[in-house]
């Protein structure tokens, strides 16, 4: 079986037969000319033309940064768009299901619910380890998607490529590996596995290490056939001219220095938190945040709010009782947090 024959049976019938909306400018690729094809305003104010629906320049730039081919890359309105597209492309509402590690990113479950897809949560091990056997045991004929977030939000740990591949090799559906925090991790990206594993979809984002959360740009890296399906189902103009232009400029500046600073701050913060009375445990992190077990998360959360510091209270989340998730900020912001926690009684 070739790769497309492996993927195709997982695609919803109506999507397999879809012919995409052809935009006015799909037929003419030139830059110059008199454009009377798209009912745009002819008065040039910088924004009167529709954006490039294929995002060619931005895709070329990001592909170069990631060391991939642009045919392996999809760009969406945040990772959220890519997550939603996974359900719309692969899952039949009311019939199919998706499996995910738990706790993890809340958006998978929201997207499952809005698409009327059963969502099966599989608890991580007590040390937040990957429950390989249980994940596979929760799959059946109708399991089209599996979500593994690595580094995982909110636990902060990354799984090894080997253990993710062991699950990928046994799972018959589409394995979505969410690598939103991969730039902060020592564990390598699964991008290197997509050539040998046509059913793996890697999600990344410009929202975290790249500092572009306000622009809303999410990446999916996968087999060209999956990318072509995503491009077909997305809104034609999902990234505006402004977003494409600003992102291209922002990507000229590397992020290594900032990532190194955040990683250094993360380790420094972990050290300082250790000696604070109300802190019980700091979990190892491959991300730009720390999950911290405290004596009383609700009360410390409210105390910090009073001081004008907002952290994420994960007290109600599975395996995260009394835990706060704390993003790594600027050194002076981190110091403020430490000072207030030291004053907490
Ligand atoms: C922050 C985050 C994202 C990023 O979402 P965007 O829509 O791209 O901003 C994706 N996945 C996880 C697990 C995250 O924590």
PDB file of N, CA, C and O in Angstrom, residues 244-309:
ATOM      1  N   UNK A 244      -0.062  37.749   7.421  1.00  0.00           N
ATOM      2  CA  UNK A 244       1.008  37.153   6.603  1.00  0.00           C
ATOM      3  C   UNK A 244       2.205  38.099   6.511  1.00  0.00           C
ATOM      4  O   UNK A 244       3.362  37.672   6.627  1.00  0.00           O
ATOM      5  N   UNK A 245       1.918  39.387   6.347  1.00  0.00           N
ATOM      6  CA  UNK A 245       2.974  40.385   6.186  1.00  0.00           C
ATOM      7  C   UNK A 245       3.777  40.554   7.484  1.00  0.00           C
ATOM      8  O   UNK A 245       5.009  40.520   7.491  1.00  0.00           O
ATOM      9  N   UNK A 246       3.064  40.719   8.592  1.00  0.00           N
ATOM     10  CA  UNK A 246       3.738  40.949   9.878  1.00  0.00           C
ATOM     11  C   UNK A 246       4.540  39.718  10.288  1.00  0.00           C
ATOM     12  O   UNK A 246       5.666  39.815  10.792  1.00  0.00           O
ATOM     13  N   UNK A 247       3.982  38.530  10.040  1.00  0.00           N
ATOM     14  CA  UNK A 247       4.682  37.298  10.414  1.00  0.00           C
ATOM     15  C   UNK A 247       5.977  37.161   9.616  1.00  0.00           C
ATOM     16  O   UNK A 247       7.029  36.818  10.169  1.00  0.00           O
ATOM     17  N   UNK A 248       5.911  37.447   8.318  1.00  0.00           N
ATOM     18  CA  UNK A 248       7.121  37.350   7.480  1.00  0.00           C
ATOM     19  C   UNK A 248       8.234  38.229   8.047  1.00  0.00           C
ATOM     20  O   UNK A 248       9.389  37.804   8.128  1.00  0.00           O
ATOM     21  N   UNK A 249       7.879  39.435   8.457  1.00  0.00           N
ATOM     22  CA  UNK A 249       8.876  40.348   9.028  1.00  0.00           C
ATOM     23  C   UNK A 249       9.402  39.819  10.358  1.00  0.00           C
ATOM     24  O   UNK A 249      10.601  39.806  10.614  1.00  0.00           O
ATOM     25  N   UNK A 250       8.472  39.354  11.204  1.00  0.00           N
ATOM     26  CA  UNK A 250       8.869  38.907  12.546  1.00  0.00           C
ATOM     27  C   UNK A 250       9.781  37.680  12.474  1.00  0.00           C
ATOM     28  O   UNK A 250      10.648  37.496  13.330  1.00  0.00           O
ATOM     29  N   UNK A 251       9.600  36.852  11.459  1.00  0.00           N
ATOM     30  CA  UNK A 251      10.383  35.621  11.356  1.00  0.00           C
ATOM     31  C   UNK A 251      11.826  35.873  10.926  1.00  0.00           C
ATOM     32  O   UNK A 251      12.652  34.950  10.943  1.00  0.00           O
ATOM     33  N   UNK A 252      12.118  37.122  10.534  1.00  0.00           N
ATOM     34  CA  UNK A 252      13.503  37.474  10.192  1.00  0.00           C
ATOM     35  C   UNK A 252      14.392  37.425  11.427  1.00  0.00           C
ATOM     36  O   UNK A 252      15.587  37.172  11.332  1.00  0.00           O
ATOM     37  N   UNK A 253      13.813  37.708  12.604  1.00  0.00           N
ATOM     38  CA  UNK A 253      14.585  37.700  13.848  1.00  0.00           C
ATOM     39  C   UNK A 253      14.500  36.317  14.497  1.00  0.00           C
ATOM     40  O   UNK A 253      13.406  35.822  14.725  1.00  0.00           O
ATOM     41  N   UNK A 254      15.667  35.739  14.801  1.00  0.00           N
ATOM     42  CA  UNK A 254      15.688  34.426  15.442  1.00  0.00           C
ATOM     43  C   UNK A 254      15.143  34.493  16.859  1.00  0.00           C
ATOM     44  O   UNK A 254      14.881  35.573  17.389  1.00  0.00           O
ATOM     45  N   UNK A 255      14.939  33.334  17.451  1.00  0.00           N
ATOM     46  CA  UNK A 255      14.399  33.286  18.809  1.00  0.00           C
ATOM     47  C   UNK A 255      15.345  32.607  19.793  1.00  0.00           C
ATOM     48  O   UNK A 255      15.029  32.483  20.969  1.00  0.00           O
ATOM     49  N   UNK A 256      16.520  32.180  19.309  1.00  0.00           N
ATOM     50  CA  UNK A 256      17.404  31.373  20.163  1.00  0.00           C
ATOM     51  C   UNK A 256      17.705  32.074  21.490  1.00  0.00           C
ATOM     52  O   UNK A 256      17.655  31.453  22.549  1.00  0.00           O
ATOM     53  N   UNK A 257      18.059  33.367  21.434  1.00  0.00           N
ATOM     54  CA  UNK A 257      18.443  34.093  22.651  1.00  0.00           C
ATOM     55  C   UNK A 257      17.309  34.098  23.663  1.00  0.00           C
ATOM     56  O   UNK A 257      17.501  33.819  24.847  1.00  0.00           O
ATOM     57  N   UNK A 258      16.101  34.425  23.187  1.00  0.00           N
ATOM     58  CA  UNK A 258      14.959  34.498  24.100  1.00  0.00           C
ATOM     59  C   UNK A 258      14.617  33.130  24.664  1.00  0.00           C
ATOM     60  O   UNK A 258      14.315  32.991  25.851  1.00  0.00           O
ATOM     61  N   UNK A 259      14.681  32.106  23.816  1.00  0.00           N
ATOM     62  CA  UNK A 259      14.387  30.751  24.292  1.00  0.00           C
ATOM     63  C   UNK A 259      15.399  30.341  25.362  1.00  0.00           C
ATOM     64  O   UNK A 259      15.032  29.773  26.397  1.00  0.00           O
ATOM     65  N   UNK A 260      16.690  30.663  25.120  1.00  0.00           N
ATOM     66  CA  UNK A 260      17.715  30.326  26.107  1.00  0.00           C
ATOM     67  C   UNK A 260      17.456  31.041  27.434  1.00  0.00           C
ATOM     68  O   UNK A 260      17.591  30.451  28.508  1.00  0.00           O
ATOM     69  N   UNK A 261      17.078  32.326  27.359  1.00  0.00           N
ATOM     70  CA  UNK A 261      16.780  33.088  28.580  1.00  0.00           C
ATOM     71  C   UNK A 261      15.623  32.455  29.346  1.00  0.00           C
ATOM     72  O   UNK A 261      15.685  32.311  30.570  1.00  0.00           O
ATOM     73  N   UNK A 262      14.570  32.089  28.623  1.00  0.00           N
ATOM     74  CA  UNK A 262      13.397  31.516  29.285  1.00  0.00           C
ATOM     75  C   UNK A 262      13.755  30.177  29.933  1.00  0.00           C
ATOM     76  O   UNK A 262      13.353  29.892  31.059  1.00  0.00           O
ATOM     77  N   UNK A 263      14.572  29.384  29.227  1.00  0.00           N
ATOM     78  CA  UNK A 263      14.967  28.092  29.806  1.00  0.00           C
ATOM     79  C   UNK A 263      15.813  28.295  31.070  1.00  0.00           C
ATOM     80  O   UNK A 263      15.667  27.584  32.063  1.00  0.00           O
ATOM     81  N   UNK A 264      16.710  29.300  31.017  1.00  0.00           N
ATOM     82  CA  UNK A 264      17.544  29.587  32.189  1.00  0.00           C
ATOM     83  C   UNK A 264      16.676  30.071  33.356  1.00  0.00           C
ATOM     84  O   UNK A 264      16.837  29.642  34.491  1.00  0.00           O
ATOM     85  N   UNK A 265      15.741  30.972  33.056  1.00  0.00           N
ATOM     86  CA  UNK A 265      14.816  31.475  34.079  1.00  0.00           C
ATOM     87  C   UNK A 265      13.983  30.344  34.666  1.00  0.00           C
ATOM     88  O   UNK A 265      13.692  30.319  35.855  1.00  0.00           O
ATOM     89  N   UNK A 266      13.573  29.408  33.793  1.00  0.00           N
ATOM     90  CA  UNK A 266      12.764  28.273  34.242  1.00  0.00           C
ATOM     91  C   UNK A 266      13.511  27.478  35.308  1.00  0.00           C
ATOM     92  O   UNK A 266      12.955  27.132  36.347  1.00  0.00           O
ATOM     93  N   UNK A 267      14.797  27.213  35.064  1.00  0.00           N
ATOM     94  CA  UNK A 267      15.576  26.431  36.023  1.00  0.00           C
ATOM     95  C   UNK A 267      15.827  27.240  37.296  1.00  0.00           C
ATOM     96  O   UNK A 267      15.759  26.704  38.405  1.00  0.00           O
ATOM     97  N   UNK A 268      16.080  28.550  37.130  1.00  0.00           N
ATOM     98  CA  UNK A 268      16.304  29.415  38.294  1.00  0.00           C
ATOM     99  C   UNK A 268      15.037  29.475  39.148  1.00  0.00           C
ATOM    100  O   UNK A 268      15.099  29.401  40.388  1.00  0.00           O
ATOM    101  N   UNK A 269      13.888  29.593  38.483  1.00  0.00           N
ATOM    102  CA  UNK A 269      12.606  29.651  39.197  1.00  0.00           C
ATOM    103  C   UNK A 269      12.348  28.353  39.953  1.00  0.00           C
ATOM    104  O   UNK A 269      11.885  28.363  41.095  1.00  0.00           O
ATOM    105  N   UNK A 270      12.644  27.235  39.299  1.00  0.00           N
ATOM    106  CA  UNK A 270      12.425  25.935  39.943  1.00  0.00           C
ATOM    107  C   UNK A 270      13.247  25.866  41.233  1.00  0.00           C
ATOM    108  O   UNK A 270      12.765  25.406  42.274  1.00  0.00           O
ATOM    109  N   UNK A 271      14.495  26.346  41.173  1.00  0.00           N
ATOM    110  CA  UNK A 271      15.364  26.361  42.356  1.00  0.00           C
ATOM    111  C   UNK A 271      14.771  27.230  43.466  1.00  0.00           C
ATOM    112  O   UNK A 271      14.692  26.818  44.624  1.00  0.00           O
ATOM    113  N   UNK A 272      14.352  28.459  43.086  1.00  0.00           N
ATOM    114  CA  UNK A 272      13.842  29.398  44.093  1.00  0.00           C
ATOM    115  C   UNK A 272      12.537  28.902  44.702  1.00  0.00           C
ATOM    116  O   UNK A 272      12.295  29.073  45.895  1.00  0.00           O
ATOM    117  N   UNK A 273      11.686  28.300  43.885  1.00  0.00           N
ATOM    118  CA  UNK A 273      10.387  27.830  44.389  1.00  0.00           C
ATOM    119  C   UNK A 273      10.566  26.717  45.422  1.00  0.00           C
ATOM    120  O   UNK A 273       9.784  26.582  46.361  1.00  0.00           O
ATOM    121  N   UNK A 274      11.639  25.926  45.245  1.00  0.00           N
ATOM    122  CA  UNK A 274      11.907  24.789  46.133  1.00  0.00           C
ATOM    123  C   UNK A 274      11.962  25.189  47.589  1.00  0.00           C
ATOM    124  O   UNK A 274      11.551  24.432  48.469  1.00  0.00           O
ATOM    125  N   UNK A 275      12.492  26.380  47.851  1.00  0.00           N
ATOM    126  CA  UNK A 275      12.713  26.770  49.244  1.00  0.00           C
ATOM    127  C   UNK A 275      11.535  27.566  49.818  1.00  0.00           C
ATOM    128  O   UNK A 275      11.634  28.109  50.912  1.00  0.00           O
ATOM    129  N   UNK A 276      10.427  27.641  49.080  1.00  0.00           N
ATOM    130  CA  UNK A 276       9.267  28.393  49.573  1.00  0.00           C
ATOM    131  C   UNK A 276       8.333  27.458  50.340  1.00  0.00           C
ATOM    132  O   UNK A 276       8.029  26.346  49.877  1.00  0.00           O
ATOM    133  N   UNK A 277       7.893  27.928  51.507  1.00  0.00           N
ATOM    134  CA  UNK A 277       7.166  27.056  52.433  1.00  0.00           C
ATOM    135  C   UNK A 277       5.904  26.455  51.841  1.00  0.00           C
ATOM    136  O   UNK A 277       5.614  25.273  52.034  1.00  0.00           O
ATOM    137  N   UNK A 278       5.114  27.267  51.093  1.00  0.00           N
ATOM    138  CA  UNK A 278       3.828  26.774  50.603  1.00  0.00           C
ATOM    139  C   UNK A 278       3.955  25.929  49.337  1.00  0.00           C
ATOM    140  O   UNK A 278       2.962  25.451  48.798  1.00  0.00           O
ATOM    141  N   UNK A 279       5.187  25.731  48.858  1.00  0.00           N
ATOM    142  CA  UNK A 279       5.406  24.929  47.645  1.00  0.00           C
ATOM    143  C   UNK A 279       5.775  23.499  48.035  1.00  0.00           C
ATOM    144  O   UNK A 279       6.682  23.288  48.840  1.00  0.00           O
ATOM    145  N   UNK A 280       5.052  22.523  47.480  1.00  0.00           N
ATOM    146  CA  UNK A 280       5.324  21.133  47.851  1.00  0.00           C
ATOM    147  C   UNK A 280       6.112  20.380  46.790  1.00  0.00           C
ATOM    148  O   UNK A 280       6.900  19.503  47.098  1.00  0.00           O
ATOM    149  N   UNK A 281       5.862  20.699  45.511  1.00  0.00           N
ATOM    150  CA  UNK A 281       6.593  19.987  44.462  1.00  0.00           C
ATOM    151  C   UNK A 281       6.646  20.835  43.195  1.00  0.00           C
ATOM    152  O   UNK A 281       5.669  21.502  42.848  1.00  0.00           O
ATOM    153  N   UNK A 282       7.777  20.783  42.518  1.00  0.00           N
ATOM    154  CA  UNK A 282       7.917  21.442  41.220  1.00  0.00           C
ATOM    155  C   UNK A 282       8.198  20.339  40.215  1.00  0.00           C
ATOM    156  O   UNK A 282       9.174  19.604  40.344  1.00  0.00           O
ATOM    157  N   UNK A 283       7.334  20.208  39.231  1.00  0.00           N
ATOM    158  CA  UNK A 283       7.491  19.129  38.259  1.00  0.00           C
ATOM    159  C   UNK A 283       8.490  19.531  37.181  1.00  0.00           C
ATOM    160  O   UNK A 283       8.557  20.700  36.808  1.00  0.00           O
ATOM    161  N   UNK A 284       9.269  18.577  36.669  1.00  0.00           N
ATOM    162  CA  UNK A 284      10.239  18.884  35.607  1.00  0.00           C
ATOM    163  C   UNK A 284       9.511  19.443  34.387  1.00  0.00           C
ATOM    164  O   UNK A 284       8.434  18.976  34.043  1.00  0.00           O
ATOM    165  N   UNK A 285      10.085  20.457  33.746  1.00  0.00           N
ATOM    166  CA  UNK A 285       9.409  21.099  32.618  1.00  0.00           C
ATOM    167  C   UNK A 285      10.271  21.152  31.375  1.00  0.00           C
ATOM    168  O   UNK A 285      11.447  21.507  31.429  1.00  0.00           O
ATOM    169  N   UNK A 286       9.676  20.790  30.241  1.00  0.00           N
ATOM    170  CA  UNK A 286      10.277  20.968  28.916  1.00  0.00           C
ATOM    171  C   UNK A 286       9.605  22.128  28.194  1.00  0.00           C
ATOM    172  O   UNK A 286       9.717  22.250  26.979  1.00  0.00           O
ATOM    173  N   UNK A 287       8.872  22.955  28.941  1.00  0.00           N
ATOM    174  CA  UNK A 287       8.072  24.012  28.312  1.00  0.00           C
ATOM    175  C   UNK A 287       8.439  25.376  28.917  1.00  0.00           C
ATOM    176  O   UNK A 287       9.419  25.491  29.651  1.00  0.00           O
ATOM    177  N   UNK A 288       7.659  26.409  28.625  1.00  0.00           N
ATOM    178  CA  UNK A 288       7.941  27.744  29.175  1.00  0.00           C
ATOM    179  C   UNK A 288       7.049  28.030  30.373  1.00  0.00           C
ATOM    180  O   UNK A 288       6.639  29.162  30.591  1.00  0.00           O
ATOM    181  N   UNK A 289       6.723  26.979  31.113  1.00  0.00           N
ATOM    182  CA  UNK A 289       5.943  27.141  32.339  1.00  0.00           C
ATOM    183  C   UNK A 289       6.358  26.058  33.326  1.00  0.00           C
ATOM    184  O   UNK A 289       7.017  25.074  32.944  1.00  0.00           O
ATOM    185  N   UNK A 290       5.974  26.261  34.575  1.00  0.00           N
ATOM    186  CA  UNK A 290       6.224  25.253  35.605  1.00  0.00           C
ATOM    187  C   UNK A 290       4.895  24.852  36.224  1.00  0.00           C
ATOM    188  O   UNK A 290       4.052  25.717  36.508  1.00  0.00           O
ATOM    189  N   UNK A 291       4.700  23.568  36.403  1.00  0.00           N
ATOM    190  CA  UNK A 291       3.550  23.095  37.169  1.00  0.00           C
ATOM    191  C   UNK A 291       4.043  22.893  38.602  1.00  0.00           C
ATOM    192  O   UNK A 291       5.028  22.187  38.830  1.00  0.00           O
ATOM    193  N   UNK A 292       3.364  23.553  39.529  1.00  0.00           N
ATOM    194  CA  UNK A 292       3.841  23.596  40.907  1.00  0.00           C
ATOM    195  C   UNK A 292       2.745  23.114  41.842  1.00  0.00           C
ATOM    196  O   UNK A 292       1.636  23.661  41.834  1.00  0.00           O
ATOM    197  N   UNK A 293       3.053  22.095  42.635  1.00  0.00           N
ATOM    198  CA  UNK A 293       2.092  21.618  43.638  1.00  0.00           C
ATOM    199  C   UNK A 293       2.286  22.435  44.903  1.00  0.00           C
ATOM    200  O   UNK A 293       3.407  22.594  45.379  1.00  0.00           O
ATOM    201  N   UNK A 294       1.167  22.957  45.425  1.00  0.00           N
ATOM    202  CA  UNK A 294       1.242  23.846  46.585  1.00  0.00           C
ATOM    203  C   UNK A 294       0.424  23.273  47.740  1.00  0.00           C
ATOM    204  O   UNK A 294      -0.261  22.263  47.587  1.00  0.00           O
ATOM    205  N   UNK A 295       0.482  23.974  48.865  1.00  0.00           N
ATOM    206  CA  UNK A 295      -0.275  23.547  50.044  1.00  0.00           C
ATOM    207  C   UNK A 295      -1.771  23.756  49.810  1.00  0.00           C
ATOM    208  O   UNK A 295      -2.594  22.950  50.211  1.00  0.00           O
ATOM    209  N   UNK A 296      -2.118  24.865  49.147  1.00  0.00           N
ATOM    210  CA  UNK A 296      -3.529  25.200  48.940  1.00  0.00           C
ATOM    211  C   UNK A 296      -3.654  26.103  47.702  1.00  0.00           C
ATOM    212  O   UNK A 296      -3.532  27.321  47.799  1.00  0.00           O
ATOM    213  N   UNK A 297      -3.873  25.460  46.549  1.00  0.00           N
ATOM    214  CA  UNK A 297      -3.811  26.197  45.278  1.00  0.00           C
ATOM    215  C   UNK A 297      -4.856  27.311  45.194  1.00  0.00           C
ATOM    216  O   UNK A 297      -4.557  28.418  44.752  1.00  0.00           O
ATOM    217  N   UNK A 298      -6.104  27.032  45.637  1.00  0.00           N
ATOM    218  CA  UNK A 298      -7.168  28.043  45.511  1.00  0.00           C
ATOM    219  C   UNK A 298      -6.814  29.298  46.297  1.00  0.00           C
ATOM    220  O   UNK A 298      -6.959  30.421  45.804  1.00  0.00           O
ATOM    221  N   UNK A 299      -6.346  29.082  47.511  1.00  0.00           N
ATOM    222  CA  UNK A 299      -6.052  30.220  48.367  1.00  0.00           C
ATOM    223  C   UNK A 299      -4.831  31.008  47.856  1.00  0.00           C
ATOM    224  O   UNK A 299      -4.831  32.234  47.852  1.00  0.00           O
ATOM    225  N   UNK A 300      -3.804  30.307  47.389  1.00  0.00           N
ATOM    226  CA  UNK A 300      -2.614  30.998  46.870  1.00  0.00           C
ATOM    227  C   UNK A 300      -2.957  31.724  45.566  1.00  0.00           C
ATOM    228  O   UNK A 300      -2.507  32.856  45.330  1.00  0.00           O
ATOM    229  N   UNK A 301      -3.804  31.083  44.778  1.00  0.00           N
ATOM    230  CA  UNK A 301      -4.245  31.710  43.518  1.00  0.00           C
ATOM    231  C   UNK A 301      -4.930  33.052  43.810  1.00  0.00           C
ATOM    232  O   UNK A 301      -4.594  34.074  43.197  1.00  0.00           O
ATOM    233  N   UNK A 302      -5.864  33.038  44.774  1.00  0.00           N
ATOM    234  CA  UNK A 302      -6.582  34.284  45.115  1.00  0.00           C
ATOM    235  C   UNK A 302      -5.661  35.327  45.735  1.00  0.00           C
ATOM    236  O   UNK A 302      -5.781  36.516  45.456  1.00  0.00           O
ATOM    237  N   UNK A 303      -4.734  34.859  46.560  1.00  0.00           N
ATOM    238  CA  UNK A 303      -3.747  35.763  47.169  1.00  0.00           C
ATOM    239  C   UNK A 303      -2.943  36.462  46.075  1.00  0.00           C
ATOM    240  O   UNK A 303      -2.748  37.681  46.106  1.00  0.00           O
ATOM    241  N   UNK A 304      -2.504  35.692  45.060  1.00  0.00           N
ATOM    242  CA  UNK A 304      -1.701  36.290  43.985  1.00  0.00           C
ATOM    243  C   UNK A 304      -2.528  37.262  43.148  1.00  0.00           C
ATOM    244  O   UNK A 304      -2.026  38.304  42.722  1.00  0.00           O
ATOM    245  N   UNK A 305      -3.803  36.909  42.919  1.00  0.00           N
ATOM    246  CA  UNK A 305      -4.688  37.818  42.161  1.00  0.00           C
ATOM    247  C   UNK A 305      -4.763  39.165  42.893  1.00  0.00           C
ATOM    248  O   UNK A 305      -4.659  40.225  42.269  1.00  0.00           O
ATOM    249  N   UNK A 306      -4.900  39.115  44.232  1.00  0.00           N
ATOM    250  CA  UNK A 306      -4.949  40.340  45.036  1.00  0.00           C
ATOM    251  C   UNK A 306      -3.692  41.180  44.829  1.00  0.00           C
ATOM    252  O   UNK A 306      -3.730  42.407  44.902  1.00  0.00           O
ATOM    253  N   UNK A 307      -2.567  40.516  44.604  1.00  0.00           N
ATOM    254  CA  UNK A 307      -1.297  41.220  44.410  1.00  0.00           C
ATOM    255  C   UNK A 307      -1.102  41.619  42.937  1.00  0.00           C
ATOM    256  O   UNK A 307      -0.060  42.171  42.576  1.00  0.00           O
ATOM    257  N   UNK A 308      -2.077  41.279  42.103  1.00  0.00           N
ATOM    258  CA  UNK A 308      -1.967  41.649  40.687  1.00  0.00           C
ATOM    259  C   UNK A 308      -1.179  40.662  39.843  1.00  0.00           C
ATOM    260  O   UNK A 308      -0.741  40.984  38.735  1.00  0.00           O
ATOM    261  N   UNK A 309      -0.992  39.439  40.355  1.00  0.00           N
ATOM    262  CA  UNK A 309      -0.266  38.416  39.585  1.00  0.00           C
ATOM    263  C   UNK A 309      -1.228  37.285  39.239  1.00  0.00           C
ATOM    264  O   UNK A 309      -1.851  36.688  40.121  1.00  0.00           O
TER     265      UNK A 309
END
